[in-house]
Short mmCIF file of C-alpha atoms and ligand atoms in Angstrom, two decimals:
data_model
loop_
_atom_site.label_atom_id
_atom_site.label_comp_id
_atom_site.label_asym_id
_atom_site.label_seq_id
_atom_site.Cartn_x
_atom_site.Cartn_y
_atom_site.Cartn_z
CA MET A 142 -48.47 -49.41 -38.61
CA THR A 143 -44.94 -48.49 -37.75
CA ALA A 144 -42.44 -46.56 -39.80
CA GLN A 145 -40.04 -48.89 -41.62
CA LYS A 146 -38.10 -46.39 -43.69
CA ILE A 147 -36.69 -43.47 -41.77
CA LEU A 148 -34.77 -40.48 -43.04
CA PHE A 149 -32.79 -39.09 -40.08
CA ALA A 150 -31.45 -35.56 -40.55
CA SER A 151 -28.88 -33.81 -38.40
CA SER A 152 -26.17 -31.18 -38.75
CA GLU A 153 -23.62 -33.30 -36.84
CA ALA A 154 -22.94 -36.96 -36.09
CA PHE A 155 -20.16 -38.66 -34.13
CA PRO A 156 -17.51 -39.70 -35.12
CA LEU A 157 -17.50 -37.53 -38.24
CA ILE A 158 -18.37 -34.10 -36.92
CA LYS A 159 -19.16 -33.07 -33.35
CA THR A 160 -19.66 -29.87 -31.40
CA GLY A 161 -21.86 -31.31 -28.64
CA GLY A 162 -24.32 -33.96 -27.57
CA LEU A 163 -26.37 -33.74 -30.77
CA ALA A 164 -23.51 -35.53 -32.52
CA ASP A 165 -23.50 -38.33 -29.94
CA VAL A 166 -27.24 -38.83 -30.43
CA SER A 167 -27.11 -38.70 -34.24
CA GLY A 168 -24.15 -41.08 -34.22
CA SER A 169 -25.98 -43.66 -32.09
CA LEU A 170 -29.75 -43.49 -32.51
CA PRO A 171 -29.80 -44.37 -36.25
CA ALA A 172 -27.71 -47.47 -35.52
CA ALA A 173 -30.00 -48.42 -32.62
CA LEU A 174 -33.01 -48.06 -34.94
CA LYS A 175 -31.26 -50.24 -37.48
CA SER A 176 -30.79 -52.94 -34.91
CA LEU A 177 -34.56 -52.76 -34.38
CA ARG A 178 -34.77 -53.66 -38.08
CA ARG A 179 -35.62 -50.25 -39.50
CA ASP A 180 -34.20 -49.00 -42.80
CA VAL A 181 -32.49 -45.75 -41.74
CA ARG A 182 -30.59 -43.23 -43.84
CA LEU A 183 -28.68 -40.49 -42.07
CA MET A 184 -28.38 -37.11 -43.78
CA LEU A 185 -25.53 -34.70 -43.01
CA PRO A 186 -24.02 -31.71 -44.78
CA ALA A 187 -20.85 -32.68 -46.65
CA TYR A 188 -18.52 -30.53 -44.55
CA ARG A 189 -14.93 -30.45 -45.80
CA SER A 190 -13.61 -32.40 -42.79
CA VAL A 191 -16.29 -35.07 -43.20
CA LEU A 192 -15.34 -35.66 -46.83
CA GLN A 193 -11.66 -35.79 -45.84
CA GLN A 194 -12.34 -38.47 -43.22
CA LEU A 195 -14.49 -40.59 -45.49
CA GLY A 196 -12.09 -40.66 -48.40
CA GLY A 197 -14.33 -41.58 -51.31
CA ALA A 198 -18.08 -41.06 -51.06
CA ARG A 199 -20.14 -42.32 -54.00
CA PRO A 200 -22.16 -39.75 -56.00
CA LEU A 201 -25.80 -40.86 -55.97
CA THR A 202 -27.73 -38.11 -57.67
CA THR A 203 -27.78 -34.39 -58.40
CA LEU A 204 -30.37 -31.81 -57.36
CA GLU A 205 -31.15 -28.39 -58.79
CA LEU A 206 -32.20 -26.28 -55.82
CA PRO A 207 -32.95 -22.60 -55.26
CA GLY A 208 -30.26 -20.84 -53.23
CA THR A 209 -27.24 -22.16 -55.07
CA LEU A 210 -25.96 -21.74 -58.58
CA ALA A 211 -24.20 -25.07 -58.85
CA PRO A 212 -26.06 -28.39 -58.80
CA VAL A 213 -26.09 -30.05 -55.38
CA ARG A 214 -24.71 -33.55 -55.25
CA ILE A 215 -25.97 -36.26 -52.91
CA LEU A 216 -23.12 -38.56 -51.96
CA GLU A 217 -23.47 -41.94 -50.31
CA SER A 218 -21.20 -43.46 -47.71
CA GLN A 219 -21.49 -45.23 -44.37
CA LEU A 220 -21.34 -43.84 -40.85
CA PRO A 221 -18.01 -45.23 -39.59
CA GLY A 222 -18.38 -47.99 -37.01
CA THR A 223 -21.98 -48.71 -38.03
CA SER A 224 -23.89 -50.14 -40.96
CA VAL A 225 -25.96 -46.97 -41.26
CA ARG A 226 -26.14 -45.53 -44.76
CA LEU A 227 -25.05 -41.94 -44.90
CA TRP A 228 -26.29 -39.39 -47.41
CA LEU A 229 -24.25 -36.23 -47.68
CA VAL A 230 -25.47 -32.95 -49.14
CA ASP A 231 -22.51 -31.75 -51.15
CA ALA A 232 -22.76 -28.05 -51.95
CA ALA A 233 -19.22 -26.73 -52.00
CA GLU A 234 -20.13 -23.06 -51.69
CA HIS A 235 -21.97 -23.81 -48.41
CA PHE A 236 -20.07 -26.62 -46.74
CA ASP A 237 -16.60 -26.94 -48.23
CA ARG A 238 -14.80 -24.77 -45.68
CA ASP A 239 -12.52 -25.32 -42.72
CA GLY A 240 -13.56 -25.26 -39.12
CA ASN A 241 -16.72 -25.45 -37.09
CA PRO A 242 -20.08 -26.25 -38.77
CA TYR A 243 -21.70 -23.11 -37.40
CA LEU A 244 -18.88 -20.67 -36.59
CA GLY A 245 -16.25 -18.94 -38.66
CA PRO A 246 -12.61 -18.47 -37.62
CA ASP A 247 -13.66 -15.30 -35.73
CA HIS A 248 -15.89 -17.47 -33.48
CA GLN A 249 -18.96 -15.68 -34.85
CA ASP A 250 -21.77 -17.46 -36.70
CA TRP A 251 -20.98 -17.89 -40.39
CA PRO A 252 -22.76 -14.92 -42.00
CA ASP A 253 -24.51 -17.20 -44.51
CA ASN A 254 -25.87 -19.77 -42.01
CA ALA A 255 -29.49 -19.14 -43.02
CA GLY A 256 -28.68 -19.93 -46.65
CA ARG A 257 -26.47 -22.90 -45.77
CA PHE A 258 -29.04 -24.67 -43.64
CA ALA A 259 -32.00 -23.65 -45.81
CA LEU A 260 -30.23 -25.46 -48.62
CA PHE A 261 -29.63 -28.47 -46.39
CA CYS A 262 -33.36 -28.49 -45.50
CA ARG A 263 -34.36 -28.26 -49.14
CA ALA A 264 -32.20 -31.21 -50.05
CA ILE A 265 -33.69 -33.26 -47.20
CA ALA A 266 -37.24 -32.34 -48.22
CA THR A 267 -36.52 -33.30 -51.85
CA LEU A 268 -35.24 -36.72 -50.83
CA ALA A 269 -38.09 -37.13 -48.35
CA LEU A 270 -40.55 -36.74 -51.23
CA ASP A 271 -38.53 -39.13 -53.37
CA GLN A 272 -38.09 -36.43 -55.99
CA ALA A 273 -34.44 -37.17 -56.63
CA GLY A 274 -34.86 -40.33 -58.68
CA LEU A 275 -33.56 -42.59 -55.90
CA ASN A 276 -36.71 -44.66 -55.72
CA TRP A 277 -36.66 -44.65 -51.93
CA ARG A 278 -39.57 -43.01 -50.16
CA PRO A 279 -39.26 -42.73 -46.38
CA ASP A 280 -42.30 -43.30 -44.17
CA LEU A 281 -40.97 -40.74 -41.75
CA VAL A 282 -38.44 -37.91 -41.52
CA HIS A 283 -36.80 -37.36 -38.14
CA CYS A 284 -35.40 -33.82 -37.90
CA ASN A 285 -33.10 -32.56 -35.17
CA ASP A 286 -32.64 -28.97 -33.96
CA TRP A 287 -33.00 -25.71 -35.85
CA GLN A 288 -30.65 -26.60 -38.70
CA THR A 289 -33.33 -29.01 -39.96
CA GLY A 290 -36.34 -26.95 -38.82
CA LEU A 291 -37.46 -25.89 -42.30
CA VAL A 292 -37.93 -29.49 -43.44
CA PRO A 293 -41.36 -30.01 -41.81
CA ALA A 294 -42.40 -26.56 -43.04
CA LEU A 295 -41.38 -27.37 -46.63
CA LEU A 296 -43.14 -30.75 -46.48
CA ALA A 297 -46.34 -29.56 -44.81
CA GLY A 298 -48.15 -28.51 -47.98
CA HIS A 299 -47.61 -31.82 -49.80
CA GLU A 300 -50.47 -34.25 -50.11
CA HIS A 301 -48.28 -37.38 -50.16
CA ARG A 302 -45.60 -36.66 -47.64
CA PRO A 303 -43.87 -38.73 -44.98
CA ALA A 304 -44.70 -38.25 -41.31
CA THR A 305 -42.46 -35.76 -39.52
CA VAL A 306 -40.83 -35.79 -36.09
CA PHE A 307 -38.89 -32.83 -34.74
CA THR A 308 -36.53 -33.31 -31.80
CA ILE A 309 -35.49 -30.27 -29.78
CA HIS A 310 -32.02 -30.88 -28.37
CA ASN A 311 -31.67 -27.33 -27.16
CA LEU A 312 -34.30 -24.59 -27.40
CA ALA A 313 -31.68 -21.92 -26.72
CA TYR A 314 -30.44 -22.28 -30.30
CA GLN A 315 -33.27 -21.31 -32.62
CA GLY A 316 -31.82 -20.27 -35.95
CA LEU A 317 -33.18 -16.69 -35.77
CA PHE A 318 -32.44 -14.35 -38.67
CA PRO A 319 -33.55 -10.85 -39.68
CA ALA A 320 -36.89 -10.66 -41.50
CA ASP A 321 -35.34 -9.69 -44.83
CA THR A 322 -33.44 -12.99 -44.93
CA PHE A 323 -36.77 -14.66 -45.69
CA ALA A 324 -36.97 -13.10 -49.14
CA THR A 325 -33.39 -14.06 -49.98
CA LEU A 326 -34.12 -17.73 -49.28
CA GLN A 327 -36.95 -17.94 -51.85
CA LEU A 328 -39.16 -19.92 -49.47
CA PRO A 329 -42.90 -20.32 -50.11
CA PRO A 330 -44.39 -16.89 -49.19
CA ALA A 331 -47.23 -18.62 -47.33
CA LEU A 332 -44.73 -19.63 -44.62
CA TRP A 333 -44.31 -16.01 -43.53
CA THR A 334 -47.10 -15.77 -40.97
CA MET A 335 -47.31 -15.84 -37.20
CA HIS A 336 -48.53 -19.43 -37.57
CA GLY A 337 -45.55 -20.21 -39.76
CA ILE A 338 -41.87 -19.40 -39.45
CA GLU A 339 -42.25 -15.71 -38.66
CA PHE A 340 -41.44 -15.03 -34.99
CA TYR A 341 -41.80 -11.44 -33.73
CA ASN A 342 -40.74 -10.18 -37.15
CA GLN A 343 -37.75 -12.50 -37.37
CA LEU A 344 -37.26 -15.69 -39.35
CA SER A 345 -37.18 -18.68 -36.97
CA PHE A 346 -35.94 -22.03 -38.28
CA ILE A 347 -36.85 -23.87 -35.09
CA LYS A 348 -40.42 -22.63 -35.27
CA GLY A 349 -40.74 -24.40 -38.61
CA GLY A 350 -39.94 -27.67 -36.87
CA ILE A 351 -42.27 -27.03 -33.94
CA ALA A 352 -45.26 -25.63 -35.83
CA PHE A 353 -45.30 -28.02 -38.79
CA SER A 354 -44.20 -31.42 -37.46
CA ASP A 355 -46.67 -34.17 -36.70
CA VAL A 356 -45.04 -34.68 -33.31
CA VAL A 357 -42.33 -32.84 -31.40
CA ASN A 358 -40.15 -34.17 -28.65
CA THR A 359 -37.27 -33.10 -26.54
CA VAL A 360 -34.51 -35.12 -24.95
CA SER A 361 -35.85 -35.54 -21.41
CA PRO A 362 -39.32 -35.58 -19.85
CA GLN A 363 -38.37 -32.80 -17.42
CA TYR A 364 -37.13 -30.46 -20.18
CA ALA A 365 -40.36 -31.12 -22.12
CA LEU A 366 -42.23 -29.64 -19.14
CA GLU A 367 -39.77 -26.79 -18.63
CA ILE A 368 -39.91 -25.45 -22.20
CA CYS A 369 -43.64 -24.92 -21.78
CA THR A 370 -42.90 -22.22 -19.18
CA PRO A 371 -41.83 -18.60 -19.81
CA GLU A 372 -38.57 -19.21 -17.92
CA PHE A 373 -37.27 -21.78 -20.43
CA GLY A 374 -39.53 -21.19 -23.44
CA TYR A 375 -37.94 -18.08 -25.06
CA GLY A 376 -41.40 -16.94 -26.11
CA LEU A 377 -42.11 -20.25 -27.84
CA ASP A 378 -43.77 -21.61 -24.69
CA PRO A 379 -47.37 -20.82 -25.76
CA LEU A 380 -46.82 -22.64 -29.07
CA LEU A 381 -45.17 -25.58 -27.31
CA GLN A 382 -47.99 -25.72 -24.76
CA SER A 383 -50.56 -25.75 -27.53
CA LEU A 384 -49.11 -29.03 -28.84
CA GLY A 385 -50.60 -30.90 -25.88
CA ASP A 386 -49.79 -34.60 -26.14
CA ARG A 387 -47.97 -34.03 -29.44
CA LEU A 388 -45.03 -32.83 -27.29
CA SER A 389 -43.16 -35.36 -25.17
CA GLY A 390 -39.73 -36.12 -23.71
CA ILE A 391 -37.50 -39.12 -24.44
CA LEU A 392 -34.23 -39.40 -22.57
CA ASN A 393 -31.15 -39.84 -24.70
CA GLY A 394 -29.36 -43.12 -24.47
CA VAL A 395 -25.61 -43.39 -24.36
CA ASP A 396 -23.25 -45.55 -26.33
CA TYR A 397 -21.73 -47.94 -23.81
CA ALA A 398 -19.39 -49.26 -26.50
CA GLN A 399 -17.68 -45.85 -26.31
CA TRP A 400 -18.23 -45.10 -22.64
CA ASN A 401 -17.48 -48.13 -20.50
CA PRO A 402 -14.60 -48.13 -18.01
CA ALA A 403 -14.18 -51.88 -18.33
CA ARG A 404 -13.34 -51.61 -22.03
CA ASP A 405 -12.21 -48.06 -22.67
CA PRO A 406 -9.03 -48.00 -24.79
CA LEU A 407 -8.51 -44.32 -23.96
CA ILE A 408 -7.87 -44.85 -20.23
CA PRO A 409 -4.75 -46.39 -18.67
CA GLN A 410 -6.51 -48.65 -16.13
CA PRO A 411 -9.77 -50.44 -16.97
CA TYR A 412 -12.08 -51.15 -14.02
CA ASN A 413 -15.63 -52.12 -13.18
CA ALA A 414 -18.03 -52.01 -10.24
CA TYR A 415 -16.40 -55.08 -8.65
CA ASN A 416 -12.78 -53.88 -8.74
CA PHE A 417 -13.58 -50.24 -8.17
CA GLU A 418 -10.33 -49.68 -6.25
CA GLN A 419 -8.49 -49.92 -9.60
CA LYS A 420 -10.10 -46.62 -10.60
CA LYS A 421 -7.52 -44.70 -8.57
CA PHE A 422 -4.75 -45.49 -11.08
CA ASN A 423 -6.66 -43.37 -13.58
CA LYS A 424 -6.77 -40.57 -11.02
CA LEU A 425 -2.99 -40.72 -10.64
CA ALA A 426 -2.58 -40.61 -14.43
CA LEU A 427 -4.99 -37.68 -14.66
CA GLN A 428 -3.14 -35.72 -11.95
CA ARG A 429 0.18 -36.34 -13.68
CA ARG A 430 -1.20 -35.37 -17.05
CA MET A 431 -2.71 -32.15 -15.67
CA ARG A 432 0.39 -31.34 -13.55
CA LEU A 433 -1.46 -31.46 -10.24
CA PRO A 434 0.05 -32.86 -7.04
CA VAL A 435 -0.34 -36.63 -7.25
CA SER A 436 -2.34 -38.20 -4.42
CA ASP A 437 -4.82 -41.04 -4.52
CA THR A 438 -6.71 -39.81 -1.45
CA MET A 439 -7.29 -36.27 -2.73
CA PRO A 440 -10.89 -35.83 -3.99
CA VAL A 441 -10.89 -34.76 -7.63
CA ILE A 442 -13.88 -32.98 -9.16
CA GLY A 443 -14.10 -33.03 -12.97
CA PHE A 444 -15.92 -30.90 -15.52
CA ILE A 445 -16.19 -31.29 -19.29
CA GLY A 446 -18.33 -29.17 -21.53
CA ARG A 447 -19.00 -26.22 -23.71
CA LEU A 448 -18.07 -23.07 -21.81
CA VAL A 449 -21.36 -21.24 -22.25
CA GLU A 450 -23.87 -19.69 -19.88
CA GLN A 451 -26.09 -22.78 -20.05
CA LYS A 452 -23.50 -24.88 -18.25
CA GLY A 453 -23.30 -22.70 -15.10
CA ILE A 454 -19.57 -21.97 -15.37
CA ASP A 455 -20.18 -18.61 -13.69
CA LEU A 456 -21.62 -20.50 -10.70
CA ILE A 457 -18.49 -22.63 -10.49
CA LEU A 458 -16.28 -19.53 -10.59
CA ALA A 459 -18.35 -17.82 -7.90
CA ALA A 460 -18.31 -20.94 -5.69
CA LEU A 461 -14.55 -21.53 -5.96
CA PRO A 462 -13.51 -19.46 -2.89
CA ALA A 463 -15.80 -21.55 -0.66
CA LEU A 464 -14.76 -24.79 -2.36
CA LEU A 465 -11.05 -24.17 -2.11
CA LYS A 466 -11.28 -24.01 1.69
CA GLU A 467 -11.46 -27.81 1.46
CA ASP A 468 -8.66 -29.98 0.17
CA VAL A 469 -9.94 -30.76 -3.34
CA GLN A 470 -8.62 -30.63 -6.87
CA PHE A 471 -10.53 -29.51 -9.96
CA VAL A 472 -9.88 -30.72 -13.50
CA MET A 473 -11.78 -28.86 -16.18
CA LEU A 474 -11.89 -29.31 -19.95
CA GLY A 475 -13.86 -27.15 -22.35
CA SER A 476 -14.00 -24.34 -24.82
CA GLY A 477 -16.46 -21.61 -25.60
CA HIS A 478 -16.93 -18.00 -24.61
CA GLY A 479 -13.73 -16.02 -24.21
CA LEU A 480 -14.68 -14.54 -20.84
CA LEU A 481 -15.49 -17.91 -19.31
CA GLU A 482 -12.30 -19.40 -20.75
CA GLN A 483 -10.36 -16.53 -19.21
CA GLY A 484 -12.16 -16.89 -15.87
CA LEU A 485 -11.17 -20.54 -15.60
CA THR A 486 -7.64 -19.91 -16.80
CA HIS A 487 -7.19 -17.16 -14.19
CA ALA A 488 -8.48 -19.45 -11.47
CA MET A 489 -5.88 -22.03 -12.52
CA GLU A 490 -3.10 -19.45 -12.52
CA HIS A 491 -4.00 -18.43 -8.96
CA HIS A 492 -4.29 -22.00 -7.68
CA PRO A 493 -2.03 -24.12 -9.88
CA ASP A 494 -1.84 -26.91 -7.31
CA ARG A 495 -5.62 -27.15 -6.98
CA ILE A 496 -7.15 -26.29 -10.35
CA ALA A 497 -6.13 -27.64 -13.76
CA VAL A 498 -7.83 -26.31 -16.86
CA GLN A 499 -7.42 -27.31 -20.47
CA ILE A 500 -9.10 -25.09 -23.01
CA GLY A 501 -10.00 -26.91 -26.20
CA TYR A 502 -11.66 -30.06 -27.42
CA ASP A 503 -9.96 -33.32 -26.45
CA GLU A 504 -11.78 -36.64 -26.74
CA GLU A 505 -9.01 -38.60 -25.03
CA LEU A 506 -8.76 -36.27 -22.03
CA ALA A 507 -12.56 -36.36 -21.72
CA HIS A 508 -12.33 -40.14 -21.18
CA LEU A 509 -9.45 -39.76 -18.72
CA ILE A 510 -11.42 -37.20 -16.69
CA GLU A 511 -14.46 -39.48 -16.59
CA ALA A 512 -12.27 -42.33 -15.35
CA GLY A 513 -9.90 -40.37 -13.11
CA ALA A 514 -12.13 -37.90 -11.28
CA ASP A 515 -14.10 -38.95 -8.18
CA MET A 516 -16.97 -36.56 -8.86
CA PHE A 517 -18.32 -34.87 -11.96
CA LEU A 518 -19.80 -31.39 -11.70
CA MET A 519 -22.71 -30.25 -13.89
CA PRO A 520 -24.32 -27.16 -12.39
CA SER A 521 -26.25 -26.30 -15.58
CA ARG A 522 -28.78 -23.48 -15.53
CA PHE A 523 -30.77 -25.62 -17.95
CA GLU A 524 -29.91 -28.96 -19.54
CA PRO A 525 -32.17 -30.58 -22.15
CA CYS A 526 -30.64 -33.99 -21.42
CA GLY A 527 -26.91 -33.89 -20.76
CA LEU A 528 -24.71 -36.85 -21.54
CA ASN A 529 -21.67 -36.39 -19.35
CA GLN A 530 -23.57 -37.07 -16.14
CA ILE A 531 -24.75 -40.35 -17.69
CA TYR A 532 -21.20 -41.27 -18.72
CA SER A 533 -20.11 -40.34 -15.19
CA LEU A 534 -22.61 -42.73 -13.65
CA ARG A 535 -21.12 -45.61 -15.63
CA TYR A 536 -17.59 -44.60 -14.57
CA GLY A 537 -18.60 -44.44 -10.88
CA THR A 538 -17.62 -40.77 -10.96
CA LEU A 539 -20.48 -39.47 -8.88
CA PRO A 540 -22.34 -36.64 -10.62
CA ILE A 541 -23.05 -33.41 -8.73
CA VAL A 542 -25.87 -31.78 -10.69
CA ARG A 543 -28.46 -29.07 -10.52
CA HIS A 544 -32.05 -30.29 -10.58
CA THR A 545 -32.98 -29.28 -14.12
CA GLY A 546 -33.92 -30.99 -17.40
CA GLY A 547 -32.29 -34.33 -18.04
CA LEU A 548 -30.04 -33.95 -15.00
CA ALA A 549 -33.16 -34.20 -12.83
CA ASN A 550 -34.27 -37.33 -14.71
CA THR A 551 -30.98 -39.22 -14.49
CA VAL A 552 -29.32 -38.54 -11.12
CA THR A 553 -30.78 -39.44 -7.70
CA ASP A 554 -29.53 -37.50 -4.69
CA THR A 555 -27.78 -39.32 -1.87
CA GLY A 556 -29.73 -39.18 1.39
CA GLU A 557 -30.94 -41.51 4.09
CA ALA A 558 -33.94 -42.80 2.15
CA THR A 559 -32.17 -43.27 -1.19
CA LEU A 560 -29.24 -44.98 0.52
CA ALA A 561 -31.64 -47.38 2.20
CA SER A 562 -33.37 -48.16 -1.11
CA ASN A 563 -30.08 -48.42 -3.04
CA THR A 564 -31.21 -45.74 -5.46
CA ALA A 565 -28.69 -43.00 -4.57
CA THR A 566 -26.42 -42.27 -7.54
CA GLY A 567 -25.06 -38.75 -7.00
CA PHE A 568 -25.70 -35.34 -5.50
CA VAL A 569 -28.45 -32.92 -6.53
CA PHE A 570 -29.07 -29.27 -5.66
CA HIS A 571 -31.90 -26.98 -6.67
CA SER A 572 -30.99 -23.33 -6.35
CA THR A 573 -28.86 -21.34 -8.85
CA ARG A 574 -27.02 -19.65 -5.96
CA PRO A 575 -23.27 -20.43 -5.93
CA GLN A 576 -23.60 -21.31 -2.26
CA ALA A 577 -25.95 -24.19 -3.11
CA LEU A 578 -23.34 -25.57 -5.51
CA ALA A 579 -20.55 -25.15 -2.94
CA ASP A 580 -22.60 -26.78 -0.15
CA THR A 581 -23.43 -29.77 -2.31
CA CYS A 582 -19.83 -30.28 -3.46
CA LEU A 583 -18.71 -30.09 0.16
CA ARG A 584 -21.40 -32.61 1.14
CA ALA A 585 -20.02 -34.94 -1.53
CA VAL A 586 -16.40 -34.40 -0.45
CA GLU A 587 -17.30 -35.07 3.18
CA LEU A 588 -18.95 -38.37 2.27
CA TYR A 589 -15.98 -39.31 0.10
CA ARG A 590 -13.53 -38.65 2.92
CA THR A 591 -15.40 -40.01 5.89
CA GLN A 592 -17.49 -42.91 4.59
CA PRO A 593 -15.63 -44.78 1.87
CA LYS A 594 -17.93 -47.80 2.16
CA VAL A 595 -21.02 -45.71 1.59
CA TRP A 596 -19.26 -43.98 -1.30
CA ARG A 597 -18.55 -47.32 -2.89
CA LYS A 598 -22.14 -48.34 -2.48
CA VAL A 599 -23.38 -45.22 -4.25
CA ALA A 600 -20.81 -45.76 -7.00
CA PHE A 601 -22.03 -49.35 -7.32
CA ASN A 602 -25.62 -48.12 -7.79
CA ALA A 603 -24.43 -45.50 -10.29
CA MET A 604 -22.43 -47.99 -12.36
CA HIS A 605 -25.45 -50.26 -12.66
CA GLN A 606 -27.76 -47.65 -14.12
CA ASP A 607 -28.73 -48.53 -17.66
CA PHE A 608 -29.27 -45.75 -20.16
CA SER A 609 -28.46 -47.77 -23.26
CA TRP A 610 -29.92 -46.72 -26.60
CA ARG A 611 -32.08 -49.77 -27.07
CA ARG A 612 -34.66 -48.53 -24.58
CA SER A 613 -34.73 -44.99 -25.99
CA ALA A 614 -34.84 -46.28 -29.57
CA ARG A 615 -37.97 -48.30 -28.74
CA LEU A 616 -39.57 -45.17 -27.33
CA TYR A 617 -38.73 -43.40 -30.61
CA LEU A 618 -40.49 -46.17 -32.53
CA THR A 619 -43.60 -45.52 -30.43
CA LEU A 620 -43.24 -41.81 -31.15
CA TYR A 621 -42.92 -42.54 -34.87
CA GLN A 622 -46.20 -44.48 -34.68
CA GLN A 623 -47.85 -41.50 -33.05
CA ALA A 624 -46.54 -39.25 -35.85
CA GLU A 625 -47.89 -41.57 -38.52
CA ARG A 626 -51.32 -41.70 -36.82
CA GLN A 627 -51.28 -37.93 -36.57
CA LEU A 628 -50.52 -37.61 -40.29
CA LYS A 629 -53.22 -40.08 -41.24
CA ASN A 630 -55.87 -38.40 -39.13
CA ARG A 631 -55.03 -34.84 -40.07
CA PRO A 632 -58.08 -32.76 -40.95
P1 ADP B 277 -24.14 -30.29 -25.00
O1 ADP B 277 -24.71 -31.04 -26.14
O2 ADP B 277 -25.06 -29.25 -24.44
O3 ADP B 277 -22.80 -29.73 -25.30
P2 ADP B 277 -24.02 -32.90 -23.66
O4 ADP B 277 -23.69 -33.25 -22.26
O5 ADP B 277 -25.27 -33.44 -24.21
O6 ADP B 277 -23.96 -31.31 -23.77
O7 ADP B 277 -22.90 -33.45 -24.63
C1 ADP B 277 -21.62 -32.94 -24.70
C2 ADP B 277 -20.74 -33.92 -25.42
O8 ADP B 277 -19.60 -33.25 -25.91
C3 ADP B 277 -20.21 -35.01 -24.52
O9 ADP B 277 -19.98 -36.18 -25.28
C4 ADP B 277 -18.90 -34.41 -24.02
O10 ADP B 277 -17.99 -35.39 -23.59
C5 ADP B 277 -18.43 -33.71 -25.24
N1 ADP B 277 -17.57 -32.56 -24.99
C6 ADP B 277 -17.94 -31.29 -24.70
N2 ADP B 277 -16.87 -30.49 -24.59
C7 ADP B 277 -15.80 -31.26 -24.82
C8 ADP B 277 -14.38 -31.02 -24.86
N3 ADP B 277 -13.88 -29.80 -24.62
N4 ADP B 277 -13.56 -32.04 -25.15
C9 ADP B 277 -14.07 -33.27 -25.38
N5 ADP B 277 -15.38 -33.57 -25.36
C10 ADP B 277 -16.23 -32.58 -25.09
C1 GLC B 278 -28.02 -30.40 -26.53
C2 GLC B 278 -28.24 -30.22 -25.05
C3 GLC B 278 -27.84 -31.41 -24.22
C4 GLC B 278 -28.28 -32.71 -24.88
C5 GLC B 278 -27.76 -32.77 -26.30
C6 GLC B 278 -28.16 -34.04 -27.04
O1 GLC B 278 -26.86 -29.88 -27.02
O2 GLC B 278 -27.61 -29.05 -24.56
O3 GLC B 278 -28.41 -31.31 -22.93
O4 GLC B 278 -27.80 -33.81 -24.16
O5 GLC B 278 -28.27 -31.70 -27.03
O6 GLC B 278 -29.54 -34.23 -27.07
#
């Protein structure tokens, strides 16, 4: 038995709405499952910007749900660039607003996030039970992150329900709300227990996903181990541990149609592993664009990401004095916490010929950095999977990463043994001390300067790594089978 009809639920999906890697996954995995001949429907909230991009979306049905006065419309469209059917939950009061899906214009969480995503979960659960008159009953619902965490909890009590899979993309975001929110959401009272969605007298959306799903996974094998420890488990580690073999890790794939230096329309000079020397023209373009001194021999270290504690930006800032003793340039793109934005901007103001920073979100610059930098820095304190290091491998932009989560599963350090076995693909350090980061960057810079042939060889290995979705999608099909078995054999 293997799930044929899959309802895939997420709060973001590329190219329609993206704040991070979750969107890349939700934009690619459903299409990869489709190409493995599964019938997949993707569910997203009908954010204002999504509706604007899609033009006309067809009304399919209407739901009466607790938590909103107006009827909720389900609209149908297609995920652009794919043949995946898209179902949008259209509740104007909750989703028809400008800006970020989770944050208001003041950069704080929208005050009604609990209600917004509870409504989203209710709509998903209603469709999952085929209670909306659509005559389509999924075999399995695949939920992603806390915004969909109540779905398995709402489905759990139903005799004839689909199997449920919950994927943790980041345990640091849990959808925690004060206890009195529970009453306002009109959820089944039975859910309010320590075995349910109550968590130390708070309401936890993510706990709904973890405690009630048939199987749970996270986005790398290493992170699946880490979240079972107090250091990375945020108090959920005992629950996660208790899942035993119902918790696993599947590495994300990447979309090589988007991220391939040989066919990337967003970079000035295409290149591949066999004409690697062409890559330097992208470096020159990047230096010009970022107003850095232009030099094709200068090592350039890139960074792209959300500027949050997770990503180790403070480590980069602390390591800069040691790093700037060498002749290197830094190009950094990101947005996030004000203090970290300021820290990077100050560093640029003090070293304008060495450090270029752009605050904001810029898809095109992200591609130019991947193509133009020589090295890509990801010193994350934790990293469930991480996508940029995988893009970097394909661009021959050698990743410098901390040994954590998906970074540990995707990058192999360069040393004598891994050079001999042609498995070296980047540079890896273990400690969270800034000195460890600085030492490893300097080790990379030294190799770049003194041994160009070896550098090329490592880049060649890196560019031949294959993290395409097909492999990961097959692993998800196996996981779906496990979920269906689990459902069938439940006591
Ligand atoms: P996370 O999901 O924790 O943010 P990932 O590495 O999984 O980290 O994915 C981040 C995704 O978001 C990548 O596709 C990356 O290129 C993109 N990204 C992050 N910040 C920016 C930015 N400022 N501009 C453009 N793309 C960005
Ligand atoms: C999260 C994680 C990141 C992961 C992404 C997609 O946002 O922080 O490591 O790659 O989700 O799964």
